[in-house]
Coordinates of C-alpha atoms in Angstrom, one line a residue:
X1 CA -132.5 -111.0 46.2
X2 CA -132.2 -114.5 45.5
X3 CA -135.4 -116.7 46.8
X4 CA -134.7 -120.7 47.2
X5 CA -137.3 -122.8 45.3
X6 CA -139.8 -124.8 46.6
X7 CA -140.9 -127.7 45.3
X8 CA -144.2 -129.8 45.0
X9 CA -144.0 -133.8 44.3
X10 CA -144.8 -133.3 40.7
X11 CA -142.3 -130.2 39.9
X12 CA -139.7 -132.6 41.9
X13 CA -140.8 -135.2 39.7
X14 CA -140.4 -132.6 36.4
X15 CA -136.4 -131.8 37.8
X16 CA -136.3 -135.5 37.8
X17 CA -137.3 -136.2 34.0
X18 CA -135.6 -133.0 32.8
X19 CA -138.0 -130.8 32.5
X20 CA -137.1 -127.7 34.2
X21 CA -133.3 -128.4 34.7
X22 CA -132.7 -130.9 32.0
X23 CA -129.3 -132.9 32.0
X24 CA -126.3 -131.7 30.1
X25 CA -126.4 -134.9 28.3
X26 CA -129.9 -135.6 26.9
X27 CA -129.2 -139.4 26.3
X28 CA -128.3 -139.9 29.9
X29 CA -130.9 -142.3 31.2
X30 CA -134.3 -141.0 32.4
X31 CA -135.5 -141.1 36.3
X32 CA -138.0 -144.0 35.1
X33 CA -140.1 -143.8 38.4
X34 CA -140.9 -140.1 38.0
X35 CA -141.2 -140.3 34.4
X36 CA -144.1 -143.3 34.8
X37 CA -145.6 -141.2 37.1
X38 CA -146.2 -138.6 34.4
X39 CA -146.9 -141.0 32.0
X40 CA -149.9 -142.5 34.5
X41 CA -151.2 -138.8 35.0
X42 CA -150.8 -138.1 30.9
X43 CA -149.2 -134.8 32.1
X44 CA -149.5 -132.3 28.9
X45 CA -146.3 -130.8 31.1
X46 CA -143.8 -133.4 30.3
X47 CA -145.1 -133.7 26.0
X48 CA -142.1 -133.9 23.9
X49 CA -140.2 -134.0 27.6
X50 CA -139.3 -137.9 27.1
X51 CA -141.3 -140.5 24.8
X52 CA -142.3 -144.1 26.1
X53 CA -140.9 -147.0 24.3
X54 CA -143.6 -150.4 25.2
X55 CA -141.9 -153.4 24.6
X56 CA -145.1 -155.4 24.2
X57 CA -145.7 -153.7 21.5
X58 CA -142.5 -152.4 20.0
X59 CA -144.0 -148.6 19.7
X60 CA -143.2 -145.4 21.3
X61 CA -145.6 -143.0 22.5
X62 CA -146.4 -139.4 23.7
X63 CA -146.8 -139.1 27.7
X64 CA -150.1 -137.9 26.4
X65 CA -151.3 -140.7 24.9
X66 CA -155.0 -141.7 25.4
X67 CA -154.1 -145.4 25.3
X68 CA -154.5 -147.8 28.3
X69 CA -151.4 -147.0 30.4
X70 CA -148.5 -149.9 29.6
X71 CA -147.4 -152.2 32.9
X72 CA -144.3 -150.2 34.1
X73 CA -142.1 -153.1 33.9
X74 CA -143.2 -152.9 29.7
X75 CA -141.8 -149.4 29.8
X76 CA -138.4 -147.6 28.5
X77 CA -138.0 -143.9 28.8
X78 CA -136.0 -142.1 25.5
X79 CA -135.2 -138.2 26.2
X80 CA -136.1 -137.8 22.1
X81 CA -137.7 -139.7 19.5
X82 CA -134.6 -140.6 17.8
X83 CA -133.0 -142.9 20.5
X84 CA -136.5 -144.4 20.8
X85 CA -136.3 -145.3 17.1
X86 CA -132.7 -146.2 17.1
X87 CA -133.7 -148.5 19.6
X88 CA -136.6 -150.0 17.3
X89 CA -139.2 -148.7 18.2
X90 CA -141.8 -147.3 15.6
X91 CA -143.8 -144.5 16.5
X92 CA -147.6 -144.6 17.4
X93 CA -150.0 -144.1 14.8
X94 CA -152.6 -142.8 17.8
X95 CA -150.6 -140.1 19.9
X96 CA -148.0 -139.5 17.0
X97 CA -145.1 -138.3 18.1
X98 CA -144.1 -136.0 15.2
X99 CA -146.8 -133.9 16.9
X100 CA -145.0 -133.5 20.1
X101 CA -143.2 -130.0 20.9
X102 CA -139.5 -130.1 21.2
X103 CA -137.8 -130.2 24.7
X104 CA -135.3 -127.8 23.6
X105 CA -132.1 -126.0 25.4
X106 CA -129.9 -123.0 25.2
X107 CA -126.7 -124.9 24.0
X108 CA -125.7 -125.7 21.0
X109 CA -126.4 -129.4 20.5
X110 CA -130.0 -128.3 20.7
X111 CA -129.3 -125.2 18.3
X112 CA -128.1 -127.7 15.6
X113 CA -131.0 -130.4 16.6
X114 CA -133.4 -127.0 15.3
X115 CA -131.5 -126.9 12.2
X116 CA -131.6 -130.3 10.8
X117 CA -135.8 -130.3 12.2
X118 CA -135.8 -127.3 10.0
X119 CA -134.3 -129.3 6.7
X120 CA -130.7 -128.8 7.4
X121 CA -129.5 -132.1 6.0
X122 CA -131.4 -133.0 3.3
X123 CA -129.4 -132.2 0.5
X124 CA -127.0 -134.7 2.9
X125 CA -124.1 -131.8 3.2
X126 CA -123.0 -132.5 6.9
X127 CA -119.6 -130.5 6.1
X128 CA -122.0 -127.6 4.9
X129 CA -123.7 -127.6 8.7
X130 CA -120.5 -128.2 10.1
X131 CA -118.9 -125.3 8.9
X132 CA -122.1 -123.1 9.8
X133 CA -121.7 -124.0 13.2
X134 CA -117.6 -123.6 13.1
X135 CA -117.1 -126.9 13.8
X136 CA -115.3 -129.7 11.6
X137 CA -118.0 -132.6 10.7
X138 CA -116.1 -134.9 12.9
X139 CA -116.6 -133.1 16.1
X140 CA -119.9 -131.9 15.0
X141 CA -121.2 -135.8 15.0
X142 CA -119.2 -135.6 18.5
X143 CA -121.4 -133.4 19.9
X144 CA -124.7 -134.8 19.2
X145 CA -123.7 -138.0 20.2
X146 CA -123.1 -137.0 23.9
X147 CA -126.7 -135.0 23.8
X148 CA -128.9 -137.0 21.8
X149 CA -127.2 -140.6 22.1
X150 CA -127.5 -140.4 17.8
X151 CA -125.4 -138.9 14.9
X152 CA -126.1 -136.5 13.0
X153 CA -127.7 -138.6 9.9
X154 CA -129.5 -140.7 12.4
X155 CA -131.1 -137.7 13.8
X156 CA -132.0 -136.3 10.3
X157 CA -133.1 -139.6 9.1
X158 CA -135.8 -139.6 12.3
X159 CA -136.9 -136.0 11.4
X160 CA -137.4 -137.1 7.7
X161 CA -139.3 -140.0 8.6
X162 CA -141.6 -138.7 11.4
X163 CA -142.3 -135.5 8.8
X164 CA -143.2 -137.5 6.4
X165 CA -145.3 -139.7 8.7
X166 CA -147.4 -136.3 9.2
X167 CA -147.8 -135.7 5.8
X168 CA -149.1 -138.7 5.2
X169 CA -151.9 -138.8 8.3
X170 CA -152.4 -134.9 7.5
X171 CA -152.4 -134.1 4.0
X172 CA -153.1 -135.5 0.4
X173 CA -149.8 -135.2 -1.4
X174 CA -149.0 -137.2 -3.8
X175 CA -146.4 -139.7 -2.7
X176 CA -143.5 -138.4 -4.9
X177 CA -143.7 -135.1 -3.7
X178 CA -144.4 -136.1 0.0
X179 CA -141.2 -137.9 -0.2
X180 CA -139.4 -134.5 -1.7
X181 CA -140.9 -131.9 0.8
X182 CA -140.0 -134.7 3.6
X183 CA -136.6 -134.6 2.5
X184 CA -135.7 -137.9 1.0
X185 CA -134.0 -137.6 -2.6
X186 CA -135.7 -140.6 -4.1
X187 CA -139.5 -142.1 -4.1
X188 CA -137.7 -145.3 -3.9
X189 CA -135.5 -144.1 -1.1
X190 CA -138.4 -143.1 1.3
X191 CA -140.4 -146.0 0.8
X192 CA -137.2 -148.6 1.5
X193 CA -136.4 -146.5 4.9
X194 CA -139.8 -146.2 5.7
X195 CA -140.8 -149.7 5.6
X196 CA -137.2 -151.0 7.6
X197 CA -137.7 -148.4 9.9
X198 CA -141.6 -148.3 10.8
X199 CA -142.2 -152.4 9.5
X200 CA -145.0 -151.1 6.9
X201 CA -145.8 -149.1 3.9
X202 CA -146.5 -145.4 3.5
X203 CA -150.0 -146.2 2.3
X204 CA -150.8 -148.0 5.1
X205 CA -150.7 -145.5 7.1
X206 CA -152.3 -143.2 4.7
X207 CA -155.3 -145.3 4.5
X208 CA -155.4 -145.7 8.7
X209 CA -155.5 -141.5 8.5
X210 CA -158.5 -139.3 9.4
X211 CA -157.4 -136.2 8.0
X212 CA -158.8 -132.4 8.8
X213 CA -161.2 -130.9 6.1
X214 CA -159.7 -128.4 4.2
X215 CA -159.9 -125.7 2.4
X216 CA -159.7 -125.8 -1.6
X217 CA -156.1 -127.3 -2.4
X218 CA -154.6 -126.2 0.4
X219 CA -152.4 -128.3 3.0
X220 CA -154.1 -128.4 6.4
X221 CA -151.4 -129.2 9.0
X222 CA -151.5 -129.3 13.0
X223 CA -148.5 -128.2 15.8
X224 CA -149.0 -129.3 19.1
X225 CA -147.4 -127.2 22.4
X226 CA -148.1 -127.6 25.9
X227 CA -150.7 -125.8 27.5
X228 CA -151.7 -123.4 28.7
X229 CA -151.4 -121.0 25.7
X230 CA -153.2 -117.9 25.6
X231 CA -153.9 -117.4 22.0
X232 CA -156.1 -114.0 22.9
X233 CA -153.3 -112.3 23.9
X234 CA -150.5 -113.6 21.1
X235 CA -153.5 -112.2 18.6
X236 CA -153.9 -109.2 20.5
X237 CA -149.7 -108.8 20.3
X238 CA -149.7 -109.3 16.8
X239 CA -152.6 -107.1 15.3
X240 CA -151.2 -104.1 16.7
X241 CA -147.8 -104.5 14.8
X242 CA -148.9 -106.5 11.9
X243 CA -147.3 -105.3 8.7
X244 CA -150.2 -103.8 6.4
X245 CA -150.1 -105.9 3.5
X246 CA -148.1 -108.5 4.7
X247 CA -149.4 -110.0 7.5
X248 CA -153.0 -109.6 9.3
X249 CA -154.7 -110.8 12.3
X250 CA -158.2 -112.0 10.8
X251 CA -160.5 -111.0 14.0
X252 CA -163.2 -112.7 12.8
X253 CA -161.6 -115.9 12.7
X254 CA -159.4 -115.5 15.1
X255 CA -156.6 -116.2 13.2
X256 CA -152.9 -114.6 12.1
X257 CA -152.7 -114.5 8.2
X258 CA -149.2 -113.7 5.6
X259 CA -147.4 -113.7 2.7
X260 CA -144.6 -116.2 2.2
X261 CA -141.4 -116.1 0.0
X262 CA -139.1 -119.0 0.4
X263 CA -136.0 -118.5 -2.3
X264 CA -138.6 -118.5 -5.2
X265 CA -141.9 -119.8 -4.0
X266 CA -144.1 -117.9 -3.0
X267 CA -147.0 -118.5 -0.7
X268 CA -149.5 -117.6 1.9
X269 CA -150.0 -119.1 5.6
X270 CA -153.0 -118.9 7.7
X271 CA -152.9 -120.1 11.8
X272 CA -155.9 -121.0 14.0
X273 CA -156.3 -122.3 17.0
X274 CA -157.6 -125.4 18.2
X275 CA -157.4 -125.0 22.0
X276 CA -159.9 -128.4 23.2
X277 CA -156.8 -130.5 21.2
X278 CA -153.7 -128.2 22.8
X279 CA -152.7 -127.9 18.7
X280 CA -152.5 -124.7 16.2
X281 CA -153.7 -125.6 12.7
X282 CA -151.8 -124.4 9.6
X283 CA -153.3 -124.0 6.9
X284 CA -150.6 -123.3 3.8
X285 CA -150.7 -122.7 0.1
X286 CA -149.3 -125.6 -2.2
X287 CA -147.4 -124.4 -4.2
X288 CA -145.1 -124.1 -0.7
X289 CA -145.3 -127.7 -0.2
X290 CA -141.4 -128.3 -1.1
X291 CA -140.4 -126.2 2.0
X292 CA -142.9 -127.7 4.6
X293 CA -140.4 -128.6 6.7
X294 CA -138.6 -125.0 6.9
X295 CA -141.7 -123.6 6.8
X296 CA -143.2 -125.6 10.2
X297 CA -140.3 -124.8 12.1
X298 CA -140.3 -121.1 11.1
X299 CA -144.1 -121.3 12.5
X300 CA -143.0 -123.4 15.6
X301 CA -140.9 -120.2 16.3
X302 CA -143.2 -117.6 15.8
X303 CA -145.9 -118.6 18.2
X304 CA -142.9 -119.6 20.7
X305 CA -144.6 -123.6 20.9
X306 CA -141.7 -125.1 22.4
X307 CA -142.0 -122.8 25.3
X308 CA -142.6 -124.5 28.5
X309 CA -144.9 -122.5 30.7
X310 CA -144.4 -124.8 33.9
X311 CA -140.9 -124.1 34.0
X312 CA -141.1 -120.4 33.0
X313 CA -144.0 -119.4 35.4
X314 CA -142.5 -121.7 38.3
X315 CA -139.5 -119.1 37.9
X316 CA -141.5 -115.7 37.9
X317 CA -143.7 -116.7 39.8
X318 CA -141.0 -115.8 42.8
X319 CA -141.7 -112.0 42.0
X320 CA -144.5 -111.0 43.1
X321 CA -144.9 -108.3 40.6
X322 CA -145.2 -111.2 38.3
X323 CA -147.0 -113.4 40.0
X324 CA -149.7 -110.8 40.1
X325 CA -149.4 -111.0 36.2
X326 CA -149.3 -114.9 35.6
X327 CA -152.8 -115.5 37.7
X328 CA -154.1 -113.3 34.9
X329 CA -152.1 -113.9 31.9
X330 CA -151.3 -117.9 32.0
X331 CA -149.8 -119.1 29.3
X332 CA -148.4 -115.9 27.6
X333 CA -145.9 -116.3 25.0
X334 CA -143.2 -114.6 23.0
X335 CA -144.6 -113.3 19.9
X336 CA -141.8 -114.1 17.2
X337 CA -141.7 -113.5 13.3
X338 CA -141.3 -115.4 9.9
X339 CA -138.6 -113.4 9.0
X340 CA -135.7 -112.3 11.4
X341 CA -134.7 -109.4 8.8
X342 CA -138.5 -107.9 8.5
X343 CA -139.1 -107.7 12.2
X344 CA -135.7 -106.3 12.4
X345 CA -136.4 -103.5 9.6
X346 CA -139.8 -103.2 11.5
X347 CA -138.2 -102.7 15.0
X348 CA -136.1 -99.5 13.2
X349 CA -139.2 -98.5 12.0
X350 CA -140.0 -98.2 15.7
X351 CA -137.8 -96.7 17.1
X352 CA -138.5 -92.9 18.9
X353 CA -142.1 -93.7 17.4
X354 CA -145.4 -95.6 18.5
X355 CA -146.5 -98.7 17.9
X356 CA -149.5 -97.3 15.4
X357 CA -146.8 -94.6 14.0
X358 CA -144.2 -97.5 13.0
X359 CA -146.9 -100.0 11.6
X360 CA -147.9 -96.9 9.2
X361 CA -144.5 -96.8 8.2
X362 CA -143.8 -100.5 7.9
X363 CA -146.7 -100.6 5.7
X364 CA -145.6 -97.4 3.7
X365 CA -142.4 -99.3 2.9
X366 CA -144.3 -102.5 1.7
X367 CA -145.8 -100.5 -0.9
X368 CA -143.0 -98.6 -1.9
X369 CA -140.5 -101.9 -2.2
X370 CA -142.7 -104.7 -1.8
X371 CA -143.2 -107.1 -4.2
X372 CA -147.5 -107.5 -5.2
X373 CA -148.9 -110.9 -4.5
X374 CA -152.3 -112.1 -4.9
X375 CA -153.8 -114.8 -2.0
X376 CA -157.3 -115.5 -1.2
X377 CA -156.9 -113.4 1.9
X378 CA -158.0 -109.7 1.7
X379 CA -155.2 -108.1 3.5
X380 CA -152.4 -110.0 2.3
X381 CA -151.4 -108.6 -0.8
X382 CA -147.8 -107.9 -0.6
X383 CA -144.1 -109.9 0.1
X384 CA -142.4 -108.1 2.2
X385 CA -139.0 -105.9 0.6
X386 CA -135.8 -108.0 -0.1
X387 CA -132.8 -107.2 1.7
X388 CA -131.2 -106.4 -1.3
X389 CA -133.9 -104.5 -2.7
X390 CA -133.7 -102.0 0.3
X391 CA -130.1 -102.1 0.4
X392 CA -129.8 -101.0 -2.8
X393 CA -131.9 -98.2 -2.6
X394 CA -131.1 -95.0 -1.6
X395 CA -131.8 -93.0 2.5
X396 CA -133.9 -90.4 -0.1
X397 CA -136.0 -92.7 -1.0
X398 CA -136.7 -94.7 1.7
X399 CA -137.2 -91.2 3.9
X400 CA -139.4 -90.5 1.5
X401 CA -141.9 -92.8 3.0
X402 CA -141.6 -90.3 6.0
X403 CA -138.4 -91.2 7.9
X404 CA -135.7 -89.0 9.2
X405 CA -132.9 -89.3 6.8
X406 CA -131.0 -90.9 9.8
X407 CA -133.5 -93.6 10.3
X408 CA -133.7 -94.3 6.6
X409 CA -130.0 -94.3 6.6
X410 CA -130.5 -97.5 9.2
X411 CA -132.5 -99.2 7.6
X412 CA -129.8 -99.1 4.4
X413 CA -127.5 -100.2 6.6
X414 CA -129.5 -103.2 8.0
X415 CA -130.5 -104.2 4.5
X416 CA -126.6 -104.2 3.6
X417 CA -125.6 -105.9 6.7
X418 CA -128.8 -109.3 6.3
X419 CA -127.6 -109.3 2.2
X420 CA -124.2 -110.3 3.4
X421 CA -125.4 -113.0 5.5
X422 CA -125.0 -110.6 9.0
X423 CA -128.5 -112.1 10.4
X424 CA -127.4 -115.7 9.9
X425 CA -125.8 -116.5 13.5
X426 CA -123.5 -119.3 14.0
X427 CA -125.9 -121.6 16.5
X428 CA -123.0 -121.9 19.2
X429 CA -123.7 -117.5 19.7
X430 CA -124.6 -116.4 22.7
X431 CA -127.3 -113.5 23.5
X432 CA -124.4 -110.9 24.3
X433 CA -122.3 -111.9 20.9
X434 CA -126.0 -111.6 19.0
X435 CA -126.6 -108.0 20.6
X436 CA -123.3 -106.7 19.9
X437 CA -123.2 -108.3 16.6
X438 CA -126.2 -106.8 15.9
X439 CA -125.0 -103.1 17.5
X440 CA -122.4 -103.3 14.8
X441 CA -125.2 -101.8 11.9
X442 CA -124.7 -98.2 12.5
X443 CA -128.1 -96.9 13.9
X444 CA -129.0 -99.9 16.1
X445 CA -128.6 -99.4 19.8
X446 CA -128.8 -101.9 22.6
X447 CA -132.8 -101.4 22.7
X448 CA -133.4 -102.0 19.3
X449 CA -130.6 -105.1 19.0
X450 CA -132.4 -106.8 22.6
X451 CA -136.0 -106.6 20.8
X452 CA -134.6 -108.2 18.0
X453 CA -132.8 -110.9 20.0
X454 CA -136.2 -111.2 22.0
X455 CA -138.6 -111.5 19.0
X456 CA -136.6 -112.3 16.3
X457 CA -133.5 -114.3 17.5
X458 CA -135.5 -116.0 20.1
X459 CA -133.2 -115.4 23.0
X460 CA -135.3 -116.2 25.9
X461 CA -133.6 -113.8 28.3
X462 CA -133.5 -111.0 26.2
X463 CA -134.7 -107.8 27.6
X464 CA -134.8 -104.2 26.4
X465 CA -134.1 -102.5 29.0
X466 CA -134.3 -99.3 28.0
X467 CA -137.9 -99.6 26.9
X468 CA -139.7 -96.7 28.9
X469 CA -143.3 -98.9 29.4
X470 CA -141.1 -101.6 31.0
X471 CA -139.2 -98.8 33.3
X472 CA -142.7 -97.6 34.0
X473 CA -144.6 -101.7 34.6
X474 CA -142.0 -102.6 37.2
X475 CA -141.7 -99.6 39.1
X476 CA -143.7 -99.2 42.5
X477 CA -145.3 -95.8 43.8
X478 CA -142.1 -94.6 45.1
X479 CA -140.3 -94.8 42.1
X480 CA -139.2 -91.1 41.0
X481 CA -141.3 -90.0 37.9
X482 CA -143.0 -93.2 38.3
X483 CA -140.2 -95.2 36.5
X484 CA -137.2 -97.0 37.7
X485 CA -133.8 -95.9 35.2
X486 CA -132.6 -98.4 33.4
X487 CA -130.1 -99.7 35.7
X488 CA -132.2 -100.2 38.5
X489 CA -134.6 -101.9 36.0
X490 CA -132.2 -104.4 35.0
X491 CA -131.0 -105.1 38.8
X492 CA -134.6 -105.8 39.3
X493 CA -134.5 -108.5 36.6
X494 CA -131.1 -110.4 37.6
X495 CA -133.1 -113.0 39.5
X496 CA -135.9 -113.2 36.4
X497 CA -132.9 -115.0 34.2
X498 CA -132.9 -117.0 32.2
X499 CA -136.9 -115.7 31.5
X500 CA -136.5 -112.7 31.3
X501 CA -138.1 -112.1 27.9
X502 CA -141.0 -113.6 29.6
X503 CA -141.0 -111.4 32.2
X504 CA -140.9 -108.4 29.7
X505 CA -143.9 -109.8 27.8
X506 CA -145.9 -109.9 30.9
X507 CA -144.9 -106.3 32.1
X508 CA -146.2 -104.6 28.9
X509 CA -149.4 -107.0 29.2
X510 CA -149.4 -105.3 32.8
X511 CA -150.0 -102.0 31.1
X512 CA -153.6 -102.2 30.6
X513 CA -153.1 -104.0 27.6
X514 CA -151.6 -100.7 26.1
X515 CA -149.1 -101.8 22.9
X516 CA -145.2 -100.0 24.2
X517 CA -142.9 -101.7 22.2

């Protein structure tokens, strides 16, 4: 059944400034009465929605910025950062918009726009992206033109900058190497851009910064989402299938703890939140300083910060089997990973098993093929196994750790499959292409490929299905052996697309808070 939306002033207002049904083409010009409207109110909902360029001033800002609200005739609305800085505007040293989460879409203009966030071009190899995404350079520059109103370097070149703007107001690197982990492939370089681009020097506005305290020599860093985000549960989530050795969930500082390997540094990350400033605060090990920017998007993903709850809960809300749920679970997330290939191994490790069953396992294989690795936190102690360490080992061994030699067989096969470069999707794939790519591995069904594509790929409108606590969360009194099948499950969920991986998170939160899957 299909229910027609109704809308207040200010969810009119969000349609308006593409919030929840942003434009095909993201440099189309903004609805600049709704969008001062949300500036005037400092909605959190519309952060990273649209940035406000002040032409008194020549800065952009935040919608969420605590400064006296511009005259709206001072005002120009950008749908990203970049057109705002293409248009000369610097960015504001108060509300800094490096800190804003992204707005981002299922296409692939926004797909690519993750990558290059992530460090894609800064070794400068356009034709390298290009050719990830199955596209020729040319109609790759093309593409982001329509979306973003910028190329391809011009969107890099904004990334670079506004990193390396947070490094300086958050960290005390030394200038060299800020300039290296922020992309740029000269000291000279960064400072020449910087100072066209933002009309002063890096120092200045290093010596302007109030920085967080910090702990020993590590890099204190801060990632901004839109509320409401409840960090209880995502804990709650993560403990029960944290990887023993690898990751932990540190209850008595309320905070998610693990290993790192990035090609061959090696690491440690610990996240907290800070929920009266709507941020999570990284703290990372320095010798992973050349990867920050892979490394903050990776964590971006994991705790699913980009999400916007306004625009998933206005959608569920229309069940009211979930609308039961969201009064008491606002601002759930999707728990993600670090690593697509270990949650993957891990979600093998689950399968016919229970939660507490597989994370014996997982942690079992850690010591088996992990690699050691000393950090200053207790339970982290281990990296977890290479793909090619696992592949090359044999199903005895692995079943030794107490698998089925079927199971262990999988998991050979999965490790074969990520060494050949099986897990890296082309951006432009769509959630049916990543299941049945995925279903390709020998051993992987369609449950076990949708958790991955839920948790892992981060395909919002993934859903397993065939998961048995889900069957049993949306089924009502009259369902036969209190569970719907798994076709009726998934006619139930039609009208919870695109969300639907939402949807599934609050149905096993439904559960009593019992761990299913």
């Amino acid at each position: 059944m299909h229910v027609r939306k109704r809308l207040d002033a200010n969810q009119a207002a969000a349609y308006k400034c593409g919030m929840e049904k942003p434009s095909t083409n993201a440099s189309a010009p903004l609805d600049s009465e709704a969008c001062y409207r949300a500036l005037s109110a400092r909605d959190t909902r519309f952060d990273g929605v649209f940035f406000t360029g002040v032409k008194s001033t020549g800065i952009y800002c935040r919608p969420v910025c605590t400064v006296k609200t511009p005259r709206a005739s001072s005002c120009t609305f950008f749908p990203n950062a970049a057109l705002a800085e293409a248009a000369g505007y610097r960015p504001c040293l108060r509300c800094r918009p490096e800190l804003a989460p992204y707005a981002l879409q299922q296409n692939l203009a926004y797909a690519v726009w993750q990558r290059i966030a992530a460090g894609a071009l800064n070794g400068g190899d356009l034709e390298g992206l290009a050719a990830q995404v199955g596209l020729s350079s040319r109609q790759l520059r093309r593409v982001l033109l329509q979306h973003f109103g910028v190329t391809p370097v011009e969107l890099a070149q904004t990334q670079r900058l506004l990193f390396a703007k947070k490094l300086l107001q958050e960290t005390d690197l030394p200038m060299t190497e800020l300039a290296f982990a922020a992309g740029f492939g000269s000291l000279r370089r960064f400072n020449a851009l910087f100072d066209q681009r933002y009309g002063m020097a890096p120092t200045a506005v290093r010596r302007q910064a109030k920085k967080e305290a910090k702990s020993g020599d590590a890099l204190v860093l801060r990632l901004a989402y839109r509320p409401p985000f409840d960090w209880g549960e995502m804990l709650r989530y993560l403990a029960g299938r944290a990887i023993p050795g690898v990751e932990a969930v540190l209850a008595d500082e309320a905070a998610y703890a693990r290993s790192v390997r990035i090609g061959d540094a090696e690491g440690w990350l610990r996240v907290r939140h800070l929920g009266a400033k709507m941020q999570l605060e990284l703290e990372v090990a320095p010798q992973l300083a050349p990867h920050l920017m892979f490394l903050l998007s990776q964590v971006r993903t994991q705790f699913d910060l980009d999400a916007n709850p306004a625009a998933i809960d206005a959608h569920l809300m229309h069940d009211p089997l979930l609308a039961a749920q969201l009064k008491i679970a606002s601002g759930l997330r999707v728990p993600g990973t670090f690593s697509v290939f270990e949650l993957a191994v891990r979600a093998v490790l689950g399968q016919q098993v229970s939660v507490a069953g597989a994370t014996t396992l997982s942690g079992r294989l850690v010591q088996r093929f992990g690699a050691a690795f000393g950090t200053p936190i207790a339970a982290v102690t281990h990296h977890f196994p290479l793909a090619e360490v696992l592949a090359a080992a044999s199903c005895a061994d692995i079943a030794h750790i107490g698998l089925p030699a079927s199971r262990a067989g999988t998991i050979v096969n999965l490790a074969q499959f990520a060494a050949a470069g099986g897990m890296n999707l082309n951006p432009a794939c769509n959630l049916q292409q990543a299941v049945e790519q995925l279903k390709s591995v020998r051993g992987i069904g369609e449950w076990t490929a949708q958790y991955i594509a839920l948790r892992a790929l981060r395909f919002p409108d993934a859903f397993p299905a065939g998961d048995l606590g889900l069957q049993k969360a949306a089924a009502d009194t009259t369902a036969p052996n209190g569970r719907l099948t798994e076709k009726q499950l998934l006619a139930r969920a039609a009208d919870w697309s695109p969300w639907r991986g939402y949807a599934a998170l609050l149905l096993w939160n439904s559960l009593s808070n019992k761990v299913t899957a």
